[in-house]
Short mmCIF file of C-alpha atoms and ligand atoms in Angstrom, two decimals:
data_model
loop_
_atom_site.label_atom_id
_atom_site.label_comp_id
_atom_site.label_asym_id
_atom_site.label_seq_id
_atom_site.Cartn_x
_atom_site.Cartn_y
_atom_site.Cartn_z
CA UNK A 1 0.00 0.00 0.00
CA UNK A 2 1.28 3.50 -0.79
CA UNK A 3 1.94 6.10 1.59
CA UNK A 4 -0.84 7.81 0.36
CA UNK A 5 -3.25 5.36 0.25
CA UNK A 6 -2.22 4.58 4.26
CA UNK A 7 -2.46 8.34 4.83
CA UNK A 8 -5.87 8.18 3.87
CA UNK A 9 -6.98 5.63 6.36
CA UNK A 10 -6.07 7.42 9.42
CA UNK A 11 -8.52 9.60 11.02
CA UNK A 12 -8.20 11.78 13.94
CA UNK A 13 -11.60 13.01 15.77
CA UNK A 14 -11.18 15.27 18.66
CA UNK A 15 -13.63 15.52 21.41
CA UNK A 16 -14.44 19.19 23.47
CA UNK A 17 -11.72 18.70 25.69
CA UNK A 18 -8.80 18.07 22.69
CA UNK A 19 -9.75 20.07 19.42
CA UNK A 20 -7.48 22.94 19.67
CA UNK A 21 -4.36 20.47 20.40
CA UNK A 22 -5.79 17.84 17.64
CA UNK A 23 -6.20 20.64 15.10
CA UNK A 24 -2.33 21.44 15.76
CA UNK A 25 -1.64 17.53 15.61
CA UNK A 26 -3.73 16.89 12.20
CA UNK A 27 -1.68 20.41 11.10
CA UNK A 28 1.29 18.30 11.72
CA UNK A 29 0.57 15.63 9.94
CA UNK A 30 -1.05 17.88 7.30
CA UNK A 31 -4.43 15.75 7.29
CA UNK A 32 -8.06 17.41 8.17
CA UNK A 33 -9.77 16.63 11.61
CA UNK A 34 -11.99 14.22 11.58
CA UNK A 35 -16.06 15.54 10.82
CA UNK A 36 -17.92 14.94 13.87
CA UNK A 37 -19.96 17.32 16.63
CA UNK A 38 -21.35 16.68 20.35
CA UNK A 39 -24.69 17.32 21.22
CA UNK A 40 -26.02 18.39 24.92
CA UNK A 41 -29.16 18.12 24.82
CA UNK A 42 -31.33 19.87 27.44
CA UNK A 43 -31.73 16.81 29.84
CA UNK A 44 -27.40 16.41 29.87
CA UNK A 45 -26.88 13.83 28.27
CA UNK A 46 -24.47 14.06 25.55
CA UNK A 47 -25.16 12.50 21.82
CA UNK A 48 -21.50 12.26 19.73
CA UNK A 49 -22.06 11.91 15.60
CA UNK A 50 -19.19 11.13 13.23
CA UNK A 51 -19.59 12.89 9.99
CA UNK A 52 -17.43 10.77 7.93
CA UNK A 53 -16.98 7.10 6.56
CA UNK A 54 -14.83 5.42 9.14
CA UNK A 55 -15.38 2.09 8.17
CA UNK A 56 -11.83 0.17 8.27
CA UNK A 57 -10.24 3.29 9.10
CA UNK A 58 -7.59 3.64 11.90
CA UNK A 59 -9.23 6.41 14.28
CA UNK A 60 -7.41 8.38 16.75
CA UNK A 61 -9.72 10.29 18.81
CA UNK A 62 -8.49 13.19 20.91
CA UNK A 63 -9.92 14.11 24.44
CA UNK A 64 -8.10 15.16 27.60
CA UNK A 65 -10.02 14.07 30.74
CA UNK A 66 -9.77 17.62 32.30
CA UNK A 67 -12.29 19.46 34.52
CA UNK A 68 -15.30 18.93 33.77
CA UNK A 69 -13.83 15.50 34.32
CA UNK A 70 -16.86 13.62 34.53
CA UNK A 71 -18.62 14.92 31.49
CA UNK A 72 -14.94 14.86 29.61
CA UNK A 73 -14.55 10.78 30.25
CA UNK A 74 -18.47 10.35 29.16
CA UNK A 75 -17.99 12.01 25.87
CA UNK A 76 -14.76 9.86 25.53
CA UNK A 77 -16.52 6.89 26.14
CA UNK A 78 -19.05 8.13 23.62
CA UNK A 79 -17.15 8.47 20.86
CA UNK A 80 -15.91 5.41 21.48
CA UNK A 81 -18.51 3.55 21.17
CA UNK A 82 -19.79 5.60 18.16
CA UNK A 83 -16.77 4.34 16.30
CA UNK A 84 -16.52 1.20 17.08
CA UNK A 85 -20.34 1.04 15.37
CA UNK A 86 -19.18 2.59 12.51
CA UNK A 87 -16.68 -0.51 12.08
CA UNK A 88 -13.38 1.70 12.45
CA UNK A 89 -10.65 -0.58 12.08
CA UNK A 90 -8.73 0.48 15.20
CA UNK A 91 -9.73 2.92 17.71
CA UNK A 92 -7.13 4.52 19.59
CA UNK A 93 -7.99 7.08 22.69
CA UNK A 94 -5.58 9.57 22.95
CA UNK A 95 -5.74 10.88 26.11
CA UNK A 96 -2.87 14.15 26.69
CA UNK A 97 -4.60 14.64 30.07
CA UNK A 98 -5.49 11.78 32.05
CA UNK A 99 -8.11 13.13 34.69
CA UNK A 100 -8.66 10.63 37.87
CA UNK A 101 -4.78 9.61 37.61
CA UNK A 102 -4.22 10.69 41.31
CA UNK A 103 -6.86 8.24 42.35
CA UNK A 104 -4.28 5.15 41.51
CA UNK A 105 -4.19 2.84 44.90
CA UNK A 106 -5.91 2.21 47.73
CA UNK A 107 -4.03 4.29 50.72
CA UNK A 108 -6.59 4.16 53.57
CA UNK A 109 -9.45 1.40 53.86
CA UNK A 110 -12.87 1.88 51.70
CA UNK A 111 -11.74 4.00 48.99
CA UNK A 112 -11.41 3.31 45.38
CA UNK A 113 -8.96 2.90 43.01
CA UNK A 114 -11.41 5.42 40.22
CA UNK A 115 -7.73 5.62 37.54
CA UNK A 116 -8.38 1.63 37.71
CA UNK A 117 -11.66 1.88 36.79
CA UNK A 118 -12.00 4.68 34.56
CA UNK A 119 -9.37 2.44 32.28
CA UNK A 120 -11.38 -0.35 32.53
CA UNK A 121 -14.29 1.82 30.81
CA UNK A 122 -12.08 2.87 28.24
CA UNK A 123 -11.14 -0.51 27.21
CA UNK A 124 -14.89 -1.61 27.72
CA UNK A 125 -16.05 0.95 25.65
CA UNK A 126 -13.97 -0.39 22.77
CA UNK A 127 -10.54 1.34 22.60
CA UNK A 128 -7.74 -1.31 21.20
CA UNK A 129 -4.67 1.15 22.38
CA UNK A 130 -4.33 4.72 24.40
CA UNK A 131 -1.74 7.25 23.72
CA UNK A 132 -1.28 9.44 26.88
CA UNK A 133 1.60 11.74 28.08
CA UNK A 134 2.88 12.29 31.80
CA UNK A 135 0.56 10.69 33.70
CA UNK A 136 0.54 11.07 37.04
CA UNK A 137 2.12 7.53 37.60
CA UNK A 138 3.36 5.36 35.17
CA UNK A 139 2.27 2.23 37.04
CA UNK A 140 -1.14 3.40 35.13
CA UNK A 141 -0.27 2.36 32.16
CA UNK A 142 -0.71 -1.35 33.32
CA UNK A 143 -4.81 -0.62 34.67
CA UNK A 144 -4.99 -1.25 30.51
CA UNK A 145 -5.24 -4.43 29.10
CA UNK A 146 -4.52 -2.74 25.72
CA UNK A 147 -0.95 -1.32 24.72
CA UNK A 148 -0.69 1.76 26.61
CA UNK A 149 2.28 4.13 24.29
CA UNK A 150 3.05 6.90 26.86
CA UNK A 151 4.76 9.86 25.84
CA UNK A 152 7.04 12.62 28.49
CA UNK A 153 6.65 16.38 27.20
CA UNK A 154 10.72 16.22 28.54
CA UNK A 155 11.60 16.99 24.89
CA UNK A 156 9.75 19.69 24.59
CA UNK A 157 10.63 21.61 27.82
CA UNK A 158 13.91 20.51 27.54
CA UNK A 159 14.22 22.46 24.44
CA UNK A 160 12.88 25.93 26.08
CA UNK A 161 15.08 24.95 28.60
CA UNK A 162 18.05 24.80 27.02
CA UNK A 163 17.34 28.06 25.49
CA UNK A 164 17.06 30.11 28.84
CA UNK A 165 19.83 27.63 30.57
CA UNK A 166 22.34 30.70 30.29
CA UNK A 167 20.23 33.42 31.51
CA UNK A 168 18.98 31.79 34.57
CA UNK A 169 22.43 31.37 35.82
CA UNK A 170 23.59 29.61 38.84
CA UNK A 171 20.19 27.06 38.70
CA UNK A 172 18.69 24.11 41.13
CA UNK A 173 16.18 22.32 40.01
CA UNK A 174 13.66 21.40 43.09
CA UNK A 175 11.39 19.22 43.19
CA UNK A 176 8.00 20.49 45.09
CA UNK A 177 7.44 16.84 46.48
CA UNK A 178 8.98 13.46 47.20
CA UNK A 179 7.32 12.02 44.35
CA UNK A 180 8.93 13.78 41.29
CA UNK A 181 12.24 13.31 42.28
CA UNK A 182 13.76 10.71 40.01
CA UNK A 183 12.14 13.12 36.79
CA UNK A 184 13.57 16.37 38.83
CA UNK A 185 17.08 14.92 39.23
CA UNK A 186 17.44 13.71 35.52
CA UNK A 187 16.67 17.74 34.80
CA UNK A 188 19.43 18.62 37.11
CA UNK A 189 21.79 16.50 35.37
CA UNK A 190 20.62 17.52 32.25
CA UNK A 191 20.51 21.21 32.98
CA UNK A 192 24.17 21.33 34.94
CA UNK A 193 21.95 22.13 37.71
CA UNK A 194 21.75 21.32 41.53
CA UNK A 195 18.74 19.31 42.63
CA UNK A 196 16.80 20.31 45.80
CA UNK A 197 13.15 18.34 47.39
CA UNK A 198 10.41 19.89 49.22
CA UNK A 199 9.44 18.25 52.40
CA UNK A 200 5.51 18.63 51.40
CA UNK A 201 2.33 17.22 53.43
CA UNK A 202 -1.24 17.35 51.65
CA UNK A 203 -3.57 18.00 54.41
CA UNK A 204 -7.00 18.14 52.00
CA UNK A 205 -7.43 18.12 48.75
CA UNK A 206 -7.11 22.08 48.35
CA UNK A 207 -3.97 22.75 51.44
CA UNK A 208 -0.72 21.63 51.83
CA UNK A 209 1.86 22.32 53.82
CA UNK A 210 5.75 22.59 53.01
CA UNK A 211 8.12 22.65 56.04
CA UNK A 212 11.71 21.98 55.17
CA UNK A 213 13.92 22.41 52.08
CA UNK A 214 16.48 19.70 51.50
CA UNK A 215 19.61 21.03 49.91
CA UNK A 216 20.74 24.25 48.94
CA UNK A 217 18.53 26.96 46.89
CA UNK A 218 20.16 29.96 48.71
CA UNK A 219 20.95 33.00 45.79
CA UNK A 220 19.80 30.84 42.80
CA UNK A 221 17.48 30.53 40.49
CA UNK A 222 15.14 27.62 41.69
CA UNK A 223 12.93 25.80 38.57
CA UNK A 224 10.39 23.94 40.05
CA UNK A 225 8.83 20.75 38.01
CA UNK A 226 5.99 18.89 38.59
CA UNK A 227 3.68 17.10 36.23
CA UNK A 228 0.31 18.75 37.54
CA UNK A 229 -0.94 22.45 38.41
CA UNK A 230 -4.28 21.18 39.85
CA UNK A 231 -5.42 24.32 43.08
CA UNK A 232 -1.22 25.40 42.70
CA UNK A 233 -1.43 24.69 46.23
CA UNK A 234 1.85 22.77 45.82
CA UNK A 235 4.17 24.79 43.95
CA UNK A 236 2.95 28.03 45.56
CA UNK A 237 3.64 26.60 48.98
CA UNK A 238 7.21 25.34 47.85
CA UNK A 239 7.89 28.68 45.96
CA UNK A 240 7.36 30.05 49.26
CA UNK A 241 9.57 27.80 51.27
CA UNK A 242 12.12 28.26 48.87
CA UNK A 243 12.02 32.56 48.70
CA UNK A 244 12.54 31.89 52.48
CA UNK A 245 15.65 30.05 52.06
CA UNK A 246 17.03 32.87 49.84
CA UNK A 247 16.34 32.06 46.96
CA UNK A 248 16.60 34.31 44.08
CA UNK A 249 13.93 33.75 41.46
CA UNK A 250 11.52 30.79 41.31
CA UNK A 251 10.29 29.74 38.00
CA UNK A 252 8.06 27.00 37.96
CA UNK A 253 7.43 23.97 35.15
CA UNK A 254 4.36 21.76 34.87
CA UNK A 255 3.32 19.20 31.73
CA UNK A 256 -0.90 19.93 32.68
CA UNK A 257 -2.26 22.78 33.58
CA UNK A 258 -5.81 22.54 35.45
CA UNK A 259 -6.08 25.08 37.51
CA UNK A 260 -8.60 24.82 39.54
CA UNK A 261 -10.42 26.42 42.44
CA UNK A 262 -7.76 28.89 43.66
CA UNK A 263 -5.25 28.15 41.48
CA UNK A 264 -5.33 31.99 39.70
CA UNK A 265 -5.19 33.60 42.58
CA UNK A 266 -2.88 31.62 44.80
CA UNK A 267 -0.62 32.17 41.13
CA UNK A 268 -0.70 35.85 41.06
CA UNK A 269 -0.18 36.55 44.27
CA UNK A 270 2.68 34.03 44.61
CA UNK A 271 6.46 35.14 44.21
CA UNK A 272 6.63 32.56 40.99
CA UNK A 273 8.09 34.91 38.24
CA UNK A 274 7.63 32.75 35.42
CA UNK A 275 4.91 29.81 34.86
CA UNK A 276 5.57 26.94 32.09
CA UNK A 277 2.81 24.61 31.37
CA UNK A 278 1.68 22.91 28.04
CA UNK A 279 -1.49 22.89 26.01
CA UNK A 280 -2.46 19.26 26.82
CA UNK A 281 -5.70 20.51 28.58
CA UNK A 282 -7.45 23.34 27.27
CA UNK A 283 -7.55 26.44 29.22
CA UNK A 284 -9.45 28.83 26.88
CA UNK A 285 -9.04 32.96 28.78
CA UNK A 286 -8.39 31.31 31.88
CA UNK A 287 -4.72 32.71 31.84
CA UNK A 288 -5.57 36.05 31.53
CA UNK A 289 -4.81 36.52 35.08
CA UNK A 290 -1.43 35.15 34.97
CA UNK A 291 -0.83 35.93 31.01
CA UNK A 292 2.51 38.08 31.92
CA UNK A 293 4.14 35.23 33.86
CA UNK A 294 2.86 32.52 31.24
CA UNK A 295 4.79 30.26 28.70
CA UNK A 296 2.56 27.65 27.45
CA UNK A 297 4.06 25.03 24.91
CA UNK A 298 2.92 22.78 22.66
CA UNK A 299 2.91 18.95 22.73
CA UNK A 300 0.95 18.66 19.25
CA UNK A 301 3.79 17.76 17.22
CA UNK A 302 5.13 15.21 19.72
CA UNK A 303 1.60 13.33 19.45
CA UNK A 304 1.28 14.30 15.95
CA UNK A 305 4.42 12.14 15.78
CA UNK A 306 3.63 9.21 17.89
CA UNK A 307 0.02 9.15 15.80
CA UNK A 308 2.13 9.00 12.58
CA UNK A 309 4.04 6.18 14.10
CA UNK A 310 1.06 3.92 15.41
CA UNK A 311 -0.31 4.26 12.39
CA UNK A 312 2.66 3.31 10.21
CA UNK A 313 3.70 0.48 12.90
CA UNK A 314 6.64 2.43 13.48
CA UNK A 315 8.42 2.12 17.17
CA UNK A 316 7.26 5.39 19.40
CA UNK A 317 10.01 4.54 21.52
CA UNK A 318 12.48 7.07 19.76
CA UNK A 319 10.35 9.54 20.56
CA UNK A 320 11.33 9.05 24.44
CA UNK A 321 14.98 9.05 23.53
CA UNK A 322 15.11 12.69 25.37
CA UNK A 323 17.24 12.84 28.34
CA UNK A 324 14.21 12.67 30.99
CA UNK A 325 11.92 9.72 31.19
CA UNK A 326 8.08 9.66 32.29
CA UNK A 327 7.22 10.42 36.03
CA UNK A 328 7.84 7.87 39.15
C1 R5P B 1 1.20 15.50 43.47
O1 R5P B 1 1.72 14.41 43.73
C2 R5P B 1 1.26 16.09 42.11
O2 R5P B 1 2.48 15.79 41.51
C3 R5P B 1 1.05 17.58 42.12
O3 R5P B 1 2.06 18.18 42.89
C4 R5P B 1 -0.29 17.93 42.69
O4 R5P B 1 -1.29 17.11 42.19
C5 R5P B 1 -0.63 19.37 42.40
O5 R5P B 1 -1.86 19.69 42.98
P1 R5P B 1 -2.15 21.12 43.56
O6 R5P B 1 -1.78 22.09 42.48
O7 R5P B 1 -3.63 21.11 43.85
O8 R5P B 1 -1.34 21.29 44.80
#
């Protein structure tokens, strides 16, 4: 089969929560998106049609499971299902933003494991593979019984990065809990950069509380990473902690921004001078409050990429040659 006649089998739909970033990816791989609309109709309930023959075709449909989470996974599992009646060859969810991914084990009796389950919904509904990126941990990948091809936005901060490495000057890299450490010491190597932790304690879902530093942030630059910006209770507490340490400037680096609840204004008022996120969530004028301190990247071509791969049976492993792995 030619390349063309391939290209013409792959189809990429994008649901409410992924058409800006799809647009960018089918711009990448310089096909059109994928005819289809959502319905709400008055009662809430949501109808998905596909506007297009999809019969044999290898679909890639686009949706991020951001707030409003609930609705965002139903209209996932929607399309699905639409699909998979329209006898699509191969459905594949790609899923930037994996909502539910902090709900991943049982850590006090009678509570549920909800990433387990929302998987298990996906794969019920009919998906034969997910492409995600930076989920919270990687251990989700195995809640799928389907090939799971997980991408790091590393490559893509890494570049911005290492385009501002020489301005930020003598740099440590902190990580704003115990949990990101192995991802924020392969920056620190990677950056020539120092690598402090956060001693933090999540006393609700909205407050946490940071009491010690551990290492040295003291007249540097301090870039914090995490992999979510959910109520910025986290990185504003640390970028606290850390100004009180001495350090010099806190810049702060996070692959999804949801922003939530008080996450605008715990951001402005914080002493965070620069905020890097990327578009794997949509966030439509919510930034205007923080536009100033905002850098917002894009992770289209990256899954523009891996899509072009899956479909061509290619390995997607060379995209994750970059120097930093996925998280945990
Ligand atoms: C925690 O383990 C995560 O990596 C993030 O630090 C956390 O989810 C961010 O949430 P928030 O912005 O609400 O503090």
């Amino acid at each position: 089969m030619s390349k063309a006649d391939s290209d013409h089998l792959l189809k990429v739909f994008a649901g409410r929560a992924g058409l800006d970033l799809a647009q960018a990816m089918c711009d990448r791989l310089e096909i059109p998106l994928g005819q289809a609309r959502t319905e709400l109709f008055p009662d809430g309930e949501l109808m998905v049609k596909v506007e297009e023959d999809v019969r044999g075709r290898d679909c890639f449909v686009v949706q991020s499971t951001s707030h409003p989470v609930n609705a965002n996974v139903m209209e996932l599992l929607i399309y699905i299902d639409c699909l998979r009646r329209a006898s699509a060859k191969r459905i594949t969810a790609v899923i930037p933003y994996f909502g539910y991914a902090r709900q991943d084990r049982k850590d006090e009796g009678r509570v549920p494991i909800t990433a387990k389950l929302v998987a298990n919904l996906i794969t019920a509904a009919g998906a034969d593979r997910v492409l995600c990126m930076d989920l919270h941990a990687a251990q989700i990948q195995g809640f799928f019984d389907i090939p799971v091809d997980h991408l790091s936005a590393a490559p893509v901060f890494l570049e911005y990065f290492d385009d501002h490495r020489d301005m930020w000057g003598n740099l440590v890299v902190v990580s704003p809990d115990v949990g990101n450490v192995k991802v924020a010491n392969k920056y620190a190597d990677s950056l020539g950069a120092d690598l402090a932790i956060i001693d933090k304690r999540r006393e609700s879902g909205m407050e946490v509380v940071t009491r010690n530093v551990i290492g040295d942030v003291e007249g540097k630059t301090v870039l914090m990473i995490d992999d979510i910006i959910s109520t910025a209770g986290t990185v504003c507490e640390a970028a606290k902690v850390v100004m009180e340490y001495g350090a010099k400037d806190v810049i702060c680096a996070a692959t999804h921004s949801v922003l939530v609840g008080p996450a605008m204004e715990r951001l402005t008022t914080s002493p965070i001078s620069s905020i890097i996120v990327t578009d794997t969530l949509p966030n439509g004028d919510r930034f205007q409050p923080i536009q100033d301190r905002l850098v917002r990247l894009t992770v289209a071509n990256l899954l523009g990429d891996a899509v072009h791969r899956i479909h061509h049976d290619q390995s997607v492993s060379s995209l994750l040659q970059a120097r930093i792995g996925t998280k945990r």
